[in-house]
CSV table of C-alpha atoms in Angstrom, one decimal:
chain,number,residue,atom,x,y,z
P,1,MET,CA,-17.1,-33.4,42.8
P,2,PHE,CA,-14.5,-31.0,43.8
P,3,GLU,CA,-16.5,-28.1,43.0
P,4,LEU,CA,-19.2,-29.5,44.7
P,5,ALA,CA,-17.2,-30.2,47.7
P,6,ILE,CA,-16.5,-26.3,47.9
P,7,LYS,CA,-19.6,-25.3,47.2
P,8,LYS,CA,-21.1,-27.3,50.3
P,9,LEU,CA,-18.2,-26.3,52.5
P,10,LYS,CA,-18.9,-22.5,51.7
P,11,GLU,CA,-22.8,-23.0,52.8
P,12,ALA,CA,-22.3,-25.1,55.7
P,13,GLN,CA,-23.4,-23.9,59.0
P,14,LYS,CA,-21.8,-26.6,60.7
P,15,ILE,CA,-19.0,-29.2,60.5
P,16,VAL,CA,-18.3,-32.0,62.2
P,17,PHE,CA,-14.8,-33.8,62.4
P,18,VAL,CA,-14.5,-37.4,62.8
P,19,THR,CA,-10.6,-38.0,63.7
P,20,GLY,CA,-8.4,-41.0,64.3
P,21,ALA,CA,-4.9,-41.9,65.0
P,22,GLY,CA,-3.7,-41.0,61.5
P,23,ILE,CA,-3.6,-37.2,62.3
P,24,SER,CA,-1.9,-37.5,65.4
P,25,GLN,CA,0.6,-39.8,63.7
P,26,GLU,CA,1.9,-36.7,62.0
P,27,SER,CA,2.7,-35.1,65.4
P,28,GLY,CA,5.2,-38.2,66.1
P,29,ILE,CA,2.6,-40.2,68.1
P,30,PRO,CA,2.6,-44.1,66.9
P,31,THR,CA,-1.0,-45.7,66.0
P,32,PHE,CA,-2.3,-49.2,67.4
P,33,ARG,CA,-1.7,-50.7,63.8
P,34,GLY,CA,1.2,-52.0,61.9
P,35,LYS,CA,4.7,-51.7,62.7
P,36,ASP,CA,4.4,-48.9,65.4
P,37,GLY,CA,1.4,-50.9,67.1
P,38,LEU,CA,4.1,-52.8,69.1
P,39,TRP,CA,5.4,-51.8,72.7
P,40,ARG,CA,8.4,-54.2,74.2
P,41,ASN,CA,7.5,-57.1,72.2
P,42,TYR,CA,3.6,-56.8,73.3
P,43,ASP,CA,0.7,-56.4,71.2
P,44,ALA,CA,-0.8,-53.0,71.9
P,45,MET,CA,-3.9,-54.0,71.1
P,46,LYS,CA,-3.9,-57.0,73.5
P,47,LEU,CA,-2.4,-54.6,76.3
P,48,ALA,CA,-5.5,-52.4,76.1
P,49,THR,CA,-8.0,-54.5,77.6
P,50,ILE,CA,-9.4,-54.4,81.0
P,51,ASP,CA,-8.3,-58.2,81.3
P,52,ALA,CA,-4.7,-57.4,80.5
P,53,PHE,CA,-4.7,-54.7,83.3
P,54,TYR,CA,-6.0,-56.9,86.3
P,55,GLU,CA,-3.6,-59.6,84.7
P,56,ASN,CA,-0.6,-57.1,84.7
P,57,PRO,CA,-1.6,-53.9,86.1
P,58,LYS,CA,1.9,-52.9,86.6
P,59,LEU,CA,2.9,-53.6,82.7
P,60,VAL,CA,-0.3,-51.4,81.6
P,61,TRP,CA,0.7,-48.6,83.7
P,62,GLU,CA,4.5,-48.7,82.5
P,63,TRP,CA,3.2,-48.6,78.5
P,64,TYR,CA,0.7,-45.8,79.6
P,65,ASN,CA,3.1,-43.7,81.1
P,66,GLU,CA,5.5,-44.0,78.5
P,67,ARG,CA,2.6,-43.5,76.0
P,68,ARG,CA,2.2,-40.3,78.2
P,69,LYS,CA,5.5,-38.9,78.0
P,70,ASN,CA,5.5,-39.0,74.2
P,71,ILE,CA,2.2,-37.4,73.8
P,72,PHE,CA,3.2,-35.0,76.5
P,73,SER,CA,6.6,-34.1,74.1
P,74,ALA,CA,4.4,-33.7,71.0
P,75,LYS,CA,3.0,-30.6,69.4
P,76,PRO,CA,-0.2,-30.1,67.4
P,77,ASN,CA,0.7,-30.1,63.6
P,78,LEU,CA,-0.8,-28.1,60.8
P,79,GLY,CA,-3.8,-30.5,60.6
P,80,HIS,CA,-4.9,-29.9,64.2
P,81,LYS,CA,-4.3,-26.4,64.1
P,82,ALA,CA,-6.5,-26.0,60.6
P,83,ILE,CA,-9.3,-27.7,62.3
P,84,ALA,CA,-8.9,-25.3,65.1
P,85,GLU,CA,-8.9,-22.1,63.0
P,86,LEU,CA,-11.9,-23.1,61.2
P,87,GLU,CA,-14.1,-22.3,64.1
P,88,ASN,CA,-13.2,-18.7,63.1
P,89,PHE,CA,-15.8,-19.4,59.8
P,90,VAL,CA,-18.2,-22.0,60.9
P,91,LYS,CA,-19.1,-23.8,63.8
P,92,VAL,CA,-17.1,-26.9,64.4
P,93,VAL,CA,-17.5,-30.0,66.1
P,94,ILE,CA,-14.8,-33.0,66.6
P,95,LEU,CA,-15.4,-36.4,67.4
P,96,THR,CA,-12.3,-37.9,67.8
P,97,GLN,CA,-10.8,-41.3,69.0
P,98,ASN,CA,-7.5,-40.1,70.0
P,99,ILE,CA,-6.5,-39.7,73.7
P,100,ASP,CA,-3.7,-37.4,73.5
P,101,GLY,CA,-5.3,-33.8,73.8
P,102,LEU,CA,-4.1,-32.2,71.0
P,103,HIS,CA,-7.1,-30.8,69.3
P,104,GLN,CA,-7.6,-29.0,72.5
P,105,ARG,CA,-4.0,-27.9,72.6
P,106,ALA,CA,-4.3,-26.7,69.2
P,107,GLY,CA,-7.1,-24.4,70.2
P,108,SER,CA,-10.2,-26.4,69.2
P,109,THR,CA,-13.0,-25.6,71.5
P,110,LYS,CA,-15.8,-28.2,71.1
P,111,VAL,CA,-13.9,-31.9,71.2
P,112,LEU,CA,-15.8,-34.9,72.3
P,113,GLU,CA,-13.3,-37.7,73.4
P,114,LEU,CA,-14.9,-40.9,72.6
P,115,HIS,CA,-12.4,-43.2,73.8
P,116,GLY,CA,-11.4,-41.1,77.1
P,117,SER,CA,-8.5,-39.1,77.9
P,118,ILE,CA,-4.7,-40.5,78.6
P,119,ILE,CA,-4.0,-37.4,81.4
P,120,GLU,CA,-7.2,-39.0,83.3
P,121,ILE,CA,-7.3,-41.5,85.9
P,122,LYS,CA,-10.1,-43.0,87.3
P,123,CYS,CA,-10.6,-45.9,90.3
P,124,THR,CA,-11.4,-49.6,89.1
P,125,VAL,CA,-14.5,-49.1,91.9
P,126,CYS,CA,-15.0,-45.9,93.5
P,127,LYS,CA,-16.1,-42.9,91.4
P,128,PHE,CA,-12.9,-41.1,91.6
P,129,LYS,CA,-11.9,-39.6,88.9
P,130,ASN,CA,-9.2,-36.8,88.2
P,131,LYS,CA,-6.2,-35.3,85.8
P,132,ILE,CA,-3.2,-36.8,86.4
P,133,LEU,CA,-1.0,-34.0,88.1
P,134,THR,CA,2.5,-35.8,88.7
P,135,GLU,CA,4.2,-39.1,87.9
P,136,PHE,CA,3.2,-41.8,90.2
P,137,THR,CA,5.8,-42.9,92.7
P,138,ASN,CA,4.2,-46.6,93.0
P,139,ILE,CA,2.8,-48.6,90.0
P,140,PRO,CA,0.3,-49.3,89.8
P,141,PRO,CA,-1.3,-46.4,91.6
P,142,LEU,CA,-4.0,-46.9,94.4
P,143,CYS,CA,-7.1,-44.6,95.2
P,144,LYS,CA,-7.9,-43.1,98.7
P,145,CYS,CA,-10.3,-46.0,98.8
P,146,GLY,CA,-7.6,-48.8,98.5
P,147,ASN,CA,-8.4,-49.8,95.3
P,148,ILE,CA,-6.3,-49.8,91.9
P,149,LEU,CA,-6.2,-46.4,89.7
P,150,ARG,CA,-6.5,-46.9,86.0
P,151,PRO,CA,-6.2,-44.4,83.1
P,152,ASN,CA,-9.6,-42.9,81.9
P,153,VAL,CA,-9.4,-44.1,78.9
P,154,VAL,CA,-11.5,-46.9,76.6
P,155,TRP,CA,-10.3,-50.1,76.4
P,156,PHE,CA,-11.2,-53.2,73.6
P,157,GLY,CA,-14.2,-54.4,74.6
P,158,GLU,CA,-15.7,-51.8,77.1
P,159,PRO,CA,-18.4,-49.3,76.1
P,160,LEU,CA,-18.1,-45.7,75.0
P,161,PRO,CA,-18.9,-43.1,78.1
P,162,GLN,CA,-22.9,-43.0,77.3
P,163,ASP,CA,-23.2,-39.3,77.6
P,164,THR,CA,-20.3,-38.3,75.5
P,165,TRP,CA,-21.8,-40.9,72.9
P,166,GLN,CA,-25.2,-39.8,72.9
P,167,GLU,CA,-24.0,-36.2,72.2
P,168,ALA,CA,-21.7,-37.7,69.4
P,169,MET,CA,-24.7,-38.9,67.8
P,170,ILE,CA,-26.7,-35.8,68.0
P,171,HIS,CA,-23.8,-33.6,66.4
P,172,SER,CA,-23.7,-36.4,63.6
P,173,SER,CA,-27.2,-36.1,62.9
P,174,ASN,CA,-27.5,-32.2,62.6
P,175,CYS,CA,-24.3,-31.5,60.6
P,176,ASP,CA,-24.2,-30.1,57.2
P,177,ILE,CA,-20.6,-32.1,56.5
P,178,MET,CA,-18.7,-34.2,58.1
P,179,ILE,CA,-15.0,-34.8,57.4
P,180,ILE,CA,-13.3,-38.0,58.5
P,181,VAL,CA,-9.5,-37.8,59.0
P,182,GLY,CA,-6.9,-40.0,59.8
P,183,THR,CA,-9.3,-43.2,60.8
P,184,SER,CA,-9.6,-46.6,59.1
P,185,LEU,CA,-13.5,-46.6,60.3
P,186,VAL,CA,-12.8,-50.4,61.8
P,187,VAL,CA,-13.4,-49.3,65.7
P,188,SER,CA,-17.1,-49.6,66.5
P,189,PRO,CA,-19.3,-47.7,67.5
P,190,ALA,CA,-17.4,-44.8,66.2
P,191,ASN,CA,-17.5,-46.3,62.9
P,192,THR,CA,-21.1,-45.5,62.9
P,193,LEU,CA,-20.9,-41.8,63.3
P,194,PRO,CA,-20.7,-41.2,59.4
P,195,LEU,CA,-24.3,-43.1,58.9
P,196,TYR,CA,-25.8,-40.7,61.3
P,197,ALA,CA,-24.8,-38.0,59.3
P,198,LYS,CA,-25.4,-39.6,55.6
P,199,GLN,CA,-29.2,-40.3,57.1
P,200,ASN,CA,-29.3,-36.5,57.4
P,201,ASN,CA,-28.1,-36.0,53.9
P,202,ALA,CA,-25.0,-34.7,55.0
P,203,PHE,CA,-21.8,-34.3,52.7
P,204,LEU,CA,-19.2,-36.8,53.4
P,205,ILE,CA,-15.2,-36.1,53.1
P,206,GLU,CA,-12.7,-38.5,53.9
P,207,LEU,CA,-9.3,-37.9,54.3
P,208,ASN,CA,-6.9,-40.7,54.6
P,209,PRO,CA,-3.9,-41.5,52.7
P,210,GLU,CA,-5.1,-45.0,52.1
P,211,GLU,CA,-8.6,-46.3,51.3
P,212,THR,CA,-11.0,-47.5,53.9
P,213,MET,CA,-13.7,-50.1,54.5
P,214,MET,CA,-16.3,-46.9,54.0
P,215,SER,CA,-14.6,-44.8,51.1
P,216,SER,CA,-17.5,-46.1,48.8
P,217,ASP,CA,-19.7,-44.3,51.2
P,218,MET,CA,-18.2,-41.3,51.1
P,219,ASP,CA,-19.2,-38.2,48.8
P,220,LEU,CA,-15.8,-37.2,48.1
P,221,SER,CA,-12.4,-39.3,49.2
P,222,VAL,CA,-9.1,-37.3,49.4
P,223,ARG,CA,-6.0,-39.7,49.0
P,224,SER,CA,-3.7,-36.8,51.2
P,225,THR,CA,-2.7,-36.4,54.7
P,226,SER,CA,-4.1,-34.2,57.0
P,227,VAL,CA,-1.2,-31.9,57.3
P,228,ILE,CA,-1.7,-31.5,53.5
P,229,ALA,CA,-5.5,-31.3,53.1
P,230,LEU,CA,-6.4,-29.6,55.6
P,231,PRO,CA,-4.7,-26.1,55.5
P,232,GLN,CA,-5.6,-26.4,51.7
P,233,LEU,CA,-9.3,-26.7,53.1
P,234,LEU,CA,-9.2,-23.8,55.3
P,235,SER,CA,-7.9,-21.7,52.6
P,236,ILE,CA,-11.7,-22.1,50.7
P,237,PHE,CA,-13.2,-20.1,54.2
P,238,LYS,CA,-10.2,-17.3,53.6
């Protein structure tokens, strides 16, 4: 299977990566699940909802401010850099569930942020949207229209941005290889992307230290971390 994977990689015209929290965890960014998924005795998965935001917007904003500081202090790891360097050899598209921007900081040029970006804000009522340029003195911050601003991220129970999702489905449906990195594939609808690729006879590769609920659907599952496996994958093209 490794020999077949190498052959497929060398022949590929387009590789799509689906990345999750695991690749960023290796840069020191905590994941939602497990022991790192707690913050000040709150369940992060419960904080990341629109109901939690309206119930206590100050708390949610404080949580995101802390997350943003952690993200800004993190640096792209060897996994991020390997994916970026791969663009020198083949067309690469990244469909990421991460909101940290580390793929872009590593040099990747085609990144679709399925769950939004932590460095952006939007109004809860009007269409205002912008990058966060400075820290806000008043929490929660208000829009010029007088309503509360929120992080421009997709919370649990919210739909993905439809234009981004439509583009992600198209890329998944016309790639030669899809490489799934650092995601447990339990969050919908992002976990359906490998199915679109499979329907187009794409070769599916999973890079994850642990087995996932879709491991049996993969053509190749590699039990390794991204900082180890992705530079090795890149070496195939050199």
